Short mmCIF file of C-alpha atoms in Angstrom, two decimals:
data_model
loop_
_atom_site.label_atom_id
_atom_site.label_comp_id
_atom_site.label_asym_id
_atom_site.label_seq_id
_atom_site.Cartn_x
_atom_site.Cartn_y
_atom_site.Cartn_z
CA MET A 1 -82.90 -117.66 -54.70
CA LYS A 2 -82.20 -121.38 -56.87
CA LYS A 3 -83.96 -123.55 -53.89
CA PHE A 4 -86.63 -120.82 -53.67
CA PHE A 5 -87.62 -121.09 -57.27
CA GLN A 6 -86.93 -125.45 -56.61
CA MET A 7 -89.36 -125.36 -54.10
CA LEU A 8 -91.98 -122.62 -55.85
CA LEU A 9 -92.46 -124.22 -58.93
CA ASN A 10 -93.65 -127.44 -57.89
CA PRO A 11 -96.30 -128.96 -60.09
CA VAL A 12 -99.07 -128.47 -57.59
CA PHE A 13 -98.06 -124.83 -57.25
CA ILE A 14 -98.65 -124.23 -61.11
CA ILE A 15 -101.85 -126.10 -61.36
CA VAL A 16 -103.03 -124.05 -58.72
CA TYR A 17 -101.81 -120.54 -60.81
CA PHE A 18 -103.35 -121.62 -64.04
CA ILE A 19 -106.24 -122.47 -62.34
CA PHE A 20 -106.56 -118.63 -60.57
CA LEU A 21 -105.54 -116.91 -64.15
CA TYR A 22 -108.95 -118.86 -65.78
CA VAL A 23 -111.14 -117.44 -63.30
CA LEU A 24 -109.31 -113.95 -63.05
CA LEU A 25 -110.22 -113.68 -66.79
CA LYS A 26 -113.56 -115.03 -66.82
CA LEU A 27 -114.51 -112.36 -64.41
CA CYS A 28 -113.24 -109.87 -66.31
CA LYS A 29 -114.71 -110.86 -69.12
CA TYR A 30 -118.20 -112.25 -68.32
CA GLY A 31 -118.17 -110.86 -64.44
CA LYS A 32 -119.80 -113.06 -61.19
CA GLY A 33 -121.47 -115.48 -62.02
CA TYR A 34 -120.73 -117.04 -65.53
CA LEU A 35 -118.21 -119.79 -63.62
CA ALA A 36 -119.93 -121.74 -60.50
CA TYR A 37 -118.21 -120.23 -57.38
CA ASP A 38 -115.78 -118.29 -59.19
CA ILE A 39 -115.52 -115.96 -56.35
CA PRO A 40 -114.71 -118.54 -53.53
CA VAL A 41 -112.40 -120.23 -56.07
CA LEU A 42 -110.56 -117.45 -56.75
CA ILE A 43 -109.84 -116.32 -53.01
CA LEU A 44 -108.95 -119.85 -52.62
CA CYS A 45 -106.49 -119.76 -54.96
CA ILE A 46 -104.91 -116.51 -54.02
CA ILE A 47 -105.15 -118.05 -50.25
CA LEU A 48 -103.06 -121.82 -51.95
CA LEU A 49 -100.73 -119.70 -53.56
CA PHE A 50 -99.45 -117.49 -50.59
CA VAL A 51 -99.33 -120.00 -47.91
CA TRP A 52 -97.54 -121.42 -50.86
CA ILE A 53 -94.68 -119.51 -50.97
CA ALA A 54 -94.91 -118.54 -47.17
CA VAL A 55 -94.10 -122.46 -46.82
CA CYS A 56 -91.16 -122.29 -49.38
CA MET A 57 -89.58 -119.41 -47.64
CA THR A 58 -90.10 -121.54 -44.33
CA LEU A 59 -88.14 -124.15 -45.95
CA ILE A 60 -85.25 -122.22 -47.11
CA VAL A 61 -84.70 -120.37 -43.61
CA THR A 62 -84.87 -124.21 -41.83
CA LYS A 63 -82.93 -125.63 -44.96
CA LYS A 64 -85.62 -128.35 -45.56
CA GLU A 65 -86.05 -129.34 -49.57
CA PHE A 66 -88.63 -132.02 -49.35
CA ILE A 67 -90.83 -130.60 -51.62
CA MET A 68 -87.86 -129.23 -53.85
CA ILE A 69 -88.08 -130.01 -57.43
CA LYS A 70 -84.02 -130.37 -58.89
CA TRP A 71 -85.23 -131.86 -62.67
CA GLN A 72 -83.49 -128.67 -64.31
CA TYR A 73 -86.14 -129.62 -68.17
CA TRP A 74 -89.14 -128.97 -65.64
CA LEU A 75 -88.38 -125.91 -64.02
CA LYS A 76 -87.38 -124.32 -67.28
CA ILE A 77 -90.91 -125.64 -68.81
CA ALA A 78 -92.76 -124.10 -65.87
CA LEU A 79 -90.94 -120.98 -66.07
CA GLY A 80 -91.79 -120.86 -69.21
CA LEU A 81 -95.66 -122.00 -69.13
CA MET A 82 -95.66 -118.95 -65.83
CA ILE A 83 -94.38 -116.30 -67.40
CA VAL A 84 -95.86 -116.87 -71.02
CA SER A 85 -99.54 -117.56 -69.50
CA THR A 86 -99.06 -114.33 -67.41
CA LEU A 87 -98.20 -112.07 -70.02
CA TYR A 88 -101.26 -113.61 -72.32
CA SER A 89 -103.66 -113.07 -69.21
CA GLY A 90 -102.61 -109.20 -68.71
CA TYR A 91 -102.13 -108.79 -72.77
CA ASN A 92 -106.33 -110.01 -72.29
CA VAL A 93 -107.28 -107.66 -69.47
CA TYR A 94 -105.21 -104.72 -70.93
CA ASP A 95 -107.06 -105.34 -73.87
CA MET A 96 -110.92 -105.52 -72.55
CA ILE A 97 -110.46 -102.41 -70.56
CA ALA A 98 -108.52 -100.55 -73.96
CA HIS A 99 -111.35 -101.62 -75.82
CA LYS A 100 -114.50 -101.72 -73.63
CA SER A 101 -115.31 -105.34 -74.37
CA GLY A 102 -115.44 -106.99 -71.22
CA LYS A 103 -117.17 -106.56 -67.50
CA ILE A 104 -114.05 -105.08 -65.75
CA SER A 105 -114.16 -102.72 -68.34
CA TYR A 106 -117.27 -101.34 -67.28
CA TYR A 107 -116.11 -101.36 -63.45
CA PHE A 108 -113.17 -99.20 -64.42
CA ASP A 109 -115.59 -96.73 -66.34
CA LYS A 110 -117.25 -96.52 -62.89
CA ILE A 111 -114.34 -95.64 -61.38
CA PHE A 112 -112.21 -93.02 -63.69
CA ARG A 113 -115.82 -91.88 -65.55
CA ASP A 114 -118.46 -92.01 -62.64
CA LYS A 115 -118.32 -89.35 -60.24
CA GLU A 116 -120.70 -87.46 -57.54
CA MET A 117 -121.81 -84.23 -55.93
CA THR A 118 -123.80 -82.93 -52.86
CA LEU A 119 -126.39 -80.70 -53.86
CA SER A 120 -125.76 -78.05 -51.09
CA ASN A 121 -128.65 -76.29 -51.36
CA SER A 122 -132.19 -77.96 -53.15
CA SER A 123 -134.17 -74.40 -53.21
CA LEU A 124 -134.68 -73.58 -56.73
CA PHE A 125 -136.29 -70.22 -55.82
CA SER A 126 -132.82 -69.31 -53.87
CA GLY A 127 -130.90 -70.38 -57.06
CA GLY A 128 -129.82 -74.01 -55.80
CA PHE A 129 -129.79 -75.09 -59.37
CA ILE A 130 -127.52 -72.16 -60.47
CA GLU A 131 -125.05 -71.99 -57.40
CA PHE A 132 -124.57 -76.18 -58.29
CA MET A 133 -123.98 -75.57 -61.87
CA GLU A 134 -121.15 -73.03 -60.55
CA GLU A 135 -119.58 -75.32 -58.29
CA ALA A 136 -119.82 -78.71 -61.24
CA LYS A 137 -117.96 -76.14 -63.63
CA GLU A 138 -115.26 -76.02 -60.78
CA THR A 139 -114.95 -79.16 -59.59
CA MET A 140 -115.38 -81.13 -62.75
CA ALA A 141 -113.11 -78.86 -64.70
CA MET A 142 -116.09 -78.26 -66.95
CA PRO A 143 -115.81 -75.78 -70.33
CA ASP A 144 -117.20 -72.21 -69.80
CA LYS A 145 -118.93 -72.64 -73.06
CA LEU A 146 -121.32 -75.61 -72.65
CA TYR A 147 -123.89 -77.21 -75.59
CA LEU A 148 -126.99 -79.16 -74.50
CA SER A 149 -127.80 -82.18 -76.26
CA GLY A 150 -131.63 -83.42 -75.98
CA THR A 151 -133.82 -81.62 -72.90
CA ALA A 152 -132.69 -80.20 -69.80
CA ASN A 153 -135.47 -81.23 -67.42
CA ILE A 154 -135.96 -79.73 -63.70
CA LYS A 155 -138.75 -81.28 -61.72
CA CYS A 156 -139.41 -79.51 -58.29
CA GLY A 157 -141.99 -80.25 -55.41
CA TYR A 158 -143.98 -77.87 -53.50
CA SER A 159 -141.88 -74.01 -52.94
CA GLY A 160 -139.79 -74.83 -55.72
CA ARG A 161 -137.80 -77.89 -53.52
CA ILE A 162 -135.57 -79.55 -56.79
CA THR A 163 -136.63 -83.31 -56.61
CA SER A 164 -134.28 -84.17 -59.52
CA PHE A 165 -133.01 -82.96 -62.75
CA ASP A 166 -130.95 -84.34 -65.35
CA MET A 167 -129.33 -83.38 -68.92
CA PHE A 168 -126.28 -84.27 -71.36
CA VAL A 169 -123.82 -81.56 -71.86
CA TYR A 170 -120.91 -81.09 -73.53
CA GLY A 171 -118.21 -78.37 -74.44
CA LYS A 172 -114.81 -78.16 -75.51
CA LYS A 173 -111.41 -78.06 -73.43
CA ASN A 174 -108.02 -77.80 -74.71
CA ASN A 175 -109.77 -78.53 -78.32
CA GLU A 176 -111.55 -81.91 -76.82
CA THR A 177 -114.54 -82.40 -76.46
CA LYS A 178 -115.64 -83.32 -73.52
CA THR A 179 -119.17 -84.52 -72.14
CA TYR A 180 -120.92 -84.58 -69.04
CA LEU A 181 -124.10 -86.96 -68.39
CA ILE A 182 -125.65 -85.43 -64.98
CA SER A 183 -128.82 -86.64 -63.06
CA TYR A 184 -130.00 -85.96 -59.66
CA LYS A 185 -133.00 -87.48 -57.42
CA ASP A 186 -134.18 -86.44 -54.33
CA GLY A 187 -132.46 -87.25 -51.14
CA GLU A 188 -129.35 -89.20 -53.74
CA LYS A 189 -126.16 -87.19 -54.73
CA VAL A 190 -125.84 -85.84 -58.23
CA LYS A 191 -124.11 -88.35 -60.50
CA PHE A 192 -121.69 -87.32 -63.40
CA ARG A 193 -120.82 -89.60 -65.84
CA LEU A 194 -117.84 -88.39 -67.62
CA ASP A 195 -116.41 -88.46 -71.64
CA GLY A 196 -119.25 -90.89 -73.13
CA TYR A 197 -120.16 -90.47 -76.40
CA ALA A 198 -121.47 -87.31 -78.05
CA ASP A 199 -123.15 -86.46 -81.24
CA PRO A 200 -121.37 -82.56 -80.80
CA LYS A 201 -123.16 -79.55 -82.97
CA TYR A 202 -121.49 -77.10 -81.17
CA SER A 203 -124.62 -74.98 -82.46
CA GLU A 204 -125.22 -71.60 -80.96
CA ASP A 205 -128.84 -72.71 -80.68
CA ILE A 206 -128.45 -75.42 -78.13
CA LEU A 207 -126.12 -73.17 -75.46
CA LEU A 208 -126.84 -74.10 -71.87
CA GLN A 209 -125.99 -70.45 -70.80
CA PRO A 210 -129.49 -68.70 -72.19
CA PHE A 211 -131.24 -71.79 -69.72
CA LEU A 212 -129.14 -70.48 -66.88
CA ASP A 213 -129.90 -66.69 -67.32
CA THR A 214 -133.56 -67.48 -67.50
CA LEU A 215 -133.87 -69.23 -64.07
CA GLN A 216 -131.64 -66.55 -62.52
CA ALA A 217 -134.27 -63.64 -64.00
CA LEU A 218 -137.07 -65.65 -63.01
CA ALA A 219 -139.37 -64.91 -60.00
CA MET A 220 -141.09 -68.09 -59.96
CA ASP A 221 -142.08 -67.96 -56.10
CA ASP A 222 -145.91 -68.49 -56.96
CA TYR A 223 -145.28 -71.64 -57.80
CA ILE A 224 -146.31 -72.81 -54.61
CA GLU A 225 -147.38 -76.66 -56.08
CA PRO A 226 -144.89 -79.19 -57.55
CA PHE A 227 -143.86 -78.03 -61.18
CA GLN A 228 -141.07 -78.67 -64.01
CA ILE A 229 -139.14 -76.80 -66.37
CA LYS A 230 -138.04 -78.08 -69.84
CA TYR A 231 -135.28 -76.47 -72.09
CA SER A 232 -134.01 -77.55 -75.38
CA GLY A 233 -132.29 -74.34 -77.12
CA VAL A 234 -133.99 -72.33 -79.47
CA GLN A 235 -137.48 -73.17 -79.90
CA ASN A 236 -139.76 -71.75 -82.97
CA PHE A 237 -143.03 -70.75 -82.67
CA GLY A 238 -144.69 -69.04 -85.58
CA TYR A 239 -147.09 -67.02 -85.24
CA ASN A 240 -148.56 -68.13 -82.10
CA ASN A 241 -147.95 -66.32 -78.63
CA ASP A 242 -150.15 -68.20 -76.67
CA ASN A 243 -148.34 -68.37 -73.01
CA ILE A 244 -144.99 -66.68 -74.65
CA TYR A 245 -143.01 -64.10 -72.94
CA TYR A 246 -140.11 -62.52 -73.21
CA VAL A 247 -137.36 -61.66 -70.19
CA ASP A 248 -133.62 -60.46 -69.92
CA LYS A 249 -131.09 -60.39 -67.75
CA SER A 250 -132.34 -57.37 -65.66
CA LYS A 251 -135.83 -59.34 -64.92
CA ASN A 252 -137.73 -57.66 -67.10
CA VAL A 253 -140.94 -59.65 -68.34
CA LYS A 254 -143.07 -58.36 -71.02
CA THR A 255 -145.41 -60.61 -73.37
CA VAL A 256 -144.84 -61.18 -77.11
CA GLU A 257 -147.53 -59.18 -79.19
CA ASN A 258 -145.26 -57.99 -81.87
CA LEU A 259 -146.56 -60.42 -84.54
CA THR A 260 -145.46 -59.17 -87.96
CA GLN A 261 -142.24 -61.98 -87.62
CA GLU A 262 -142.01 -65.38 -86.42
CA ILE A 263 -141.47 -66.10 -82.68
CA GLN A 264 -138.18 -68.06 -82.00
CA GLY A 265 -135.24 -67.94 -79.30
CA TYR A 266 -133.85 -69.59 -76.42
CA THR A 267 -137.19 -71.03 -74.54
CA THR A 268 -137.52 -72.25 -71.34
CA VAL A 269 -140.87 -73.88 -70.49
CA ILE A 270 -142.29 -74.12 -66.96
CA GLU A 271 -145.47 -75.95 -67.03
CA PRO A 272 -147.37 -77.41 -63.38
CA LEU A 273 -147.72 -81.44 -61.97
CA THR A 274 -150.63 -80.58 -60.60
CA GLU A 275 -154.09 -79.80 -61.46
CA ASN A 276 -153.76 -76.39 -59.04
CA GLY A 277 -150.64 -75.56 -60.36
CA PRO A 278 -149.81 -72.10 -62.61
CA ARG A 279 -150.43 -72.28 -66.09
CA LEU A 280 -147.87 -73.28 -68.58
CA LYS A 281 -145.62 -70.91 -69.56
CA LYS A 282 -142.81 -70.50 -72.43
CA TYR A 283 -140.30 -67.81 -71.56
CA ILE A 284 -138.07 -66.39 -74.23
CA TYR A 285 -134.48 -65.17 -73.05
CA VAL A 286 -133.26 -61.99 -74.70
CA ASP A 287 -130.99 -59.11 -73.54
CA ASN A 288 -133.57 -56.64 -73.64
CA VAL A 289 -137.64 -57.01 -73.79
CA TYR A 290 -137.78 -53.56 -74.52
CA ASN A 291 -136.09 -53.63 -78.33
CA ILE A 292 -136.72 -57.55 -79.77
CA PRO A 293 -134.11 -57.50 -82.43
CA LYS A 294 -136.36 -57.51 -85.85
CA THR A 295 -134.39 -60.85 -86.82
CA PRO A 296 -134.58 -63.33 -83.44
CA VAL A 297 -131.91 -65.95 -83.14
CA LYS A 298 -131.51 -68.02 -86.10
CA LYS A 299 -133.51 -71.07 -86.10
CA GLY A 300 -130.17 -73.86 -86.21
CA ASP A 301 -129.97 -77.30 -87.40
CA ASN A 302 -130.89 -78.51 -83.99
CA LYS A 303 -134.02 -78.87 -85.41
CA THR A 304 -133.93 -81.17 -88.73
CA ASN A 305 -134.34 -84.57 -88.90
CA GLU A 306 -131.70 -85.11 -91.29
CA ASP A 307 -128.34 -83.31 -88.86
CA TYR A 308 -130.61 -85.08 -85.69
CA PRO A 309 -131.24 -88.68 -86.80
CA LEU A 310 -132.55 -89.19 -82.66
CA ARG A 311 -135.44 -87.53 -83.88
CA SER A 312 -138.32 -87.91 -86.30
CA MET A 313 -141.44 -85.76 -86.91
CA VAL A 314 -144.48 -87.26 -88.79
CA SER A 315 -146.22 -83.97 -88.44
CA ASP A 316 -145.63 -80.15 -87.28
CA LEU A 317 -147.27 -81.44 -84.48
CA ILE A 318 -146.39 -85.00 -83.83
CA GLY A 319 -142.80 -86.91 -83.74
CA TYR A 320 -140.72 -89.04 -81.78
CA LYS A 321 -136.99 -89.03 -80.46
CA LEU A 322 -134.49 -91.12 -78.79
CA LYS A 323 -132.91 -90.04 -75.32
CA ILE A 324 -130.30 -90.88 -73.56
CA THR A 325 -131.11 -92.31 -70.25
CA ASP A 326 -128.06 -93.83 -68.84
CA ALA A 327 -124.09 -95.46 -70.67
CA ALA A 328 -122.04 -98.04 -69.78
CA ALA A 329 -118.70 -98.82 -71.41
CA GLY A 330 -118.85 -96.87 -74.21
CA SER A 331 -122.91 -98.00 -74.82
CA ARG A 332 -125.84 -95.94 -74.39
CA PHE A 333 -129.71 -96.82 -72.50
CA TYR A 334 -132.34 -94.71 -74.22
CA SER A 335 -136.25 -93.88 -73.27
CA LEU A 336 -138.54 -92.69 -76.31
CA TYR A 337 -140.21 -89.97 -76.16
CA LYS A 338 -143.21 -88.15 -77.91
CA THR A 339 -144.42 -84.67 -78.49
CA VAL A 340 -148.10 -83.72 -79.60
CA ASP A 341 -147.61 -80.37 -80.26
CA GLY A 342 -144.58 -79.40 -82.20
CA GLU A 343 -141.74 -79.96 -80.15
CA VAL A 344 -142.63 -77.21 -77.62
CA ASN A 345 -142.80 -80.22 -74.87
CA TRP A 346 -141.55 -84.20 -74.81
CA ASP A 347 -143.33 -86.84 -72.98
CA GLU A 348 -141.49 -90.11 -72.15
CA TRP A 349 -143.00 -92.86 -74.16
CA ASN A 350 -141.60 -95.86 -73.80
CA GLU A 351 -138.84 -96.06 -71.20
CA ASP A 352 -137.00 -99.67 -72.46
CA PRO A 353 -137.63 -99.68 -76.50
CA PHE A 354 -134.74 -101.67 -76.84
CA SER A 355 -135.98 -103.99 -74.34
CA GLY A 356 -133.11 -103.95 -72.46
CA GLU A 357 -130.06 -103.89 -75.25
CA LEU A 358 -127.70 -101.23 -74.90
CA GLY A 359 -125.13 -99.66 -78.08
CA VAL A 360 -125.19 -96.54 -79.62
CA ALA A 361 -128.54 -95.99 -81.23
CA SER A 362 -128.32 -95.37 -85.44
CA GLY A 363 -131.32 -93.48 -86.34
CA ILE A 364 -135.00 -93.21 -85.56
CA VAL A 365 -137.39 -92.82 -88.63
CA PHE A 366 -141.27 -93.05 -88.51
CA MET A 367 -143.59 -93.40 -91.58
CA ASN A 368 -146.55 -92.46 -89.81
CA GLU A 369 -147.81 -92.05 -86.71
CA LYS A 370 -147.96 -95.71 -85.71
CA GLN A 371 -145.58 -97.26 -87.92
CA GLY A 372 -141.90 -96.50 -87.40
CA TYR A 373 -138.33 -98.04 -87.19
CA ILE A 374 -135.27 -97.50 -84.75
CA GLY A 375 -131.95 -98.26 -84.67
CA MET A 376 -129.07 -99.46 -82.57
CA SER A 377 -125.45 -100.64 -83.17
CA SER A 378 -122.55 -101.88 -81.07
CA ALA A 379 -120.42 -99.31 -79.15
CA SER A 380 -117.64 -99.90 -82.13
CA GLY A 381 -120.10 -99.52 -85.02
CA GLU A 382 -119.31 -102.96 -87.15
CA GLY A 383 -123.21 -103.33 -86.87
CA ALA A 384 -126.38 -102.70 -86.00
CA THR A 385 -130.12 -103.87 -85.27
CA LEU A 386 -133.31 -102.32 -86.40
CA TYR A 387 -136.68 -102.37 -84.72
CA CYS A 388 -140.08 -101.81 -85.92
CA THR A 389 -143.29 -100.75 -84.06
CA LYS A 390 -146.81 -100.92 -85.35
CA ASP A 391 -148.23 -99.30 -82.27
CA ALA A 392 -146.67 -95.81 -82.40
CA GLY A 393 -144.03 -96.61 -80.18
CA LYS A 394 -145.61 -98.55 -77.47
CA THR A 395 -143.77 -101.76 -78.70
CA PHE A 396 -140.82 -103.04 -80.71
CA THR A 397 -140.19 -106.17 -82.52
CA LYS A 398 -136.70 -107.05 -84.42
CA VAL A 399 -136.19 -106.98 -87.90
CA ASN A 400 -134.61 -110.19 -89.27
CA LEU A 401 -133.09 -109.55 -92.29
CA GLN A 402 -130.92 -112.64 -92.49
CA SER A 403 -128.01 -110.76 -94.19
CA PRO A 404 -124.64 -112.69 -95.25
CA GLU A 405 -121.73 -111.88 -93.79
CA PRO A 406 -120.12 -108.58 -93.61
CA TYR A 407 -123.25 -107.37 -94.47
CA ASP A 408 -124.52 -106.40 -91.05
CA TYR A 409 -124.95 -102.72 -90.69
CA PRO A 410 -128.91 -101.46 -92.02
CA SER A 411 -129.40 -98.01 -92.57
CA MET A 412 -133.19 -96.72 -91.37
CA PRO A 413 -135.87 -97.99 -93.67
CA TYR A 414 -137.43 -95.23 -96.52
CA LYS A 415 -140.31 -95.37 -98.56
CA GLU A 416 -139.62 -94.84 -102.39
CA ASP A 417 -142.12 -96.26 -104.99
CA GLY A 418 -144.86 -97.23 -102.91
CA LYS A 419 -142.04 -100.13 -101.56
CA TYR A 420 -140.29 -99.97 -98.39
CA LYS A 421 -136.40 -100.03 -98.85
CA ILE A 422 -133.38 -100.59 -96.22
CA LYS A 423 -129.76 -100.57 -97.50
CA VAL A 424 -127.27 -102.82 -95.81
CA THR A 425 -123.66 -101.67 -95.32
CA SER A 426 -120.72 -103.76 -94.28
CA GLY A 427 -120.09 -101.57 -90.76
CA ALA A 428 -121.34 -97.97 -90.45
CA ASP A 429 -118.35 -96.30 -91.99
CA ASN A 430 -118.71 -97.83 -94.91
CA ASP A 431 -116.42 -95.97 -97.74
CA GLN A 432 -118.09 -97.99 -100.77
CA PRO A 433 -121.32 -96.23 -100.99
CA ASN A 434 -122.15 -98.96 -104.21
CA ASP A 435 -121.61 -102.08 -101.74
CA PHE A 436 -124.71 -102.77 -100.30
CA LEU A 437 -127.93 -104.93 -100.33
CA LEU A 438 -131.35 -103.68 -101.29
CA TYR A 439 -133.95 -104.85 -99.15
CA THR A 440 -137.28 -104.46 -100.04
CA SER A 441 -140.55 -104.99 -98.32
CA THR A 442 -144.59 -103.87 -99.29
CA ASP A 443 -145.62 -103.40 -95.87
CA GLY A 444 -142.51 -102.56 -94.03
CA VAL A 445 -142.07 -105.97 -91.99
CA LYS A 446 -141.92 -109.13 -93.83
CA TRP A 447 -138.25 -107.98 -96.33
CA GLN A 448 -136.77 -109.83 -99.26
CA VAL A 449 -133.57 -109.29 -100.59
CA GLY A 450 -133.97 -106.86 -104.54
CA GLU A 451 -136.64 -105.24 -106.06
#
């Protein structure tokens, strides 16, 4: 064994080993392409290391010693350098995975958090989506009680064939919050991203089950043309009963006629995707359509801007919200949606408002229909960036505050005394409310410190 190490710890082997560790660390941190010829160099180093080990073993067997290093000081130094460099590299790789700070964490996320399922029945009319959810709950070990974040959307082609769907649901299992970002496109497998970022409210107003109950109760065979289904929990329509129906678990459907109280409840909206399709309908799920309670399900906190920082209503009808469309390594990718009918329908308005940047949305606020702000923080919440639009969310530009350290977390802008104002703190979890920089502006574009 001593002779083997005397051959192995040759300077040539040590140099190749250091090159191997260096390239490996860069690949783990930045991914392929950061170094020129990184993959070929890594493969070459691995081959050379294995060849060298094989040569050393062969020389030991044949009792030849022409590459043997007998200088004891070098052997100790070389062995020490190998141990230290190996431990250092191993710790850095572990740290990248644990803190989701390197490219390798993205691949680990895909291995452990990205799952797939096959949609065995793509017909909505024959219960394909219900069957899928029942199978998903068992296969993915999902909680029995699921809550919805944002909007569940199902699109169907001719005769009710499911062409796509997406939703973000969460629930508690073993006292832990479990999240599931679910998406499907025609011809592909259903994709799941598990245990992502969520801001769980656990409000009864955003239960998923009423949506599934509604789909099971409705007879939609007359929808020959393509259509889509949207659900976001409890909705309030005031006293406007246009196109609104009650549906119950016994599959009874009844038009809404009693206007002595506000119309609200778990609402599933079905709307055509073609001009020849059936007219838009809104179904409110209840226990019994012939016995509507005088006090319907209370409108929950999922409709207030204060509790839902990713939504901003300009008026009773017009509003904007950020919706998660993808996630990776603790960060999110968002699209901007707009409503013009009081949150009944949300349409994608800007598919990439952050211009390709990933992170965690820190808020959204629109001062009017044209001018608004969105914010994005890092996955750790240590810093944030604001973006401004002057054209109703069609384009956004970064707000350049040039704040000194450690003030790196701007709150959402607000208007006071005729001026736009922004408070900038040192991180999202700053526990010193009086420690901030105040920026002001007369137009919401050019900012200065102080009043």
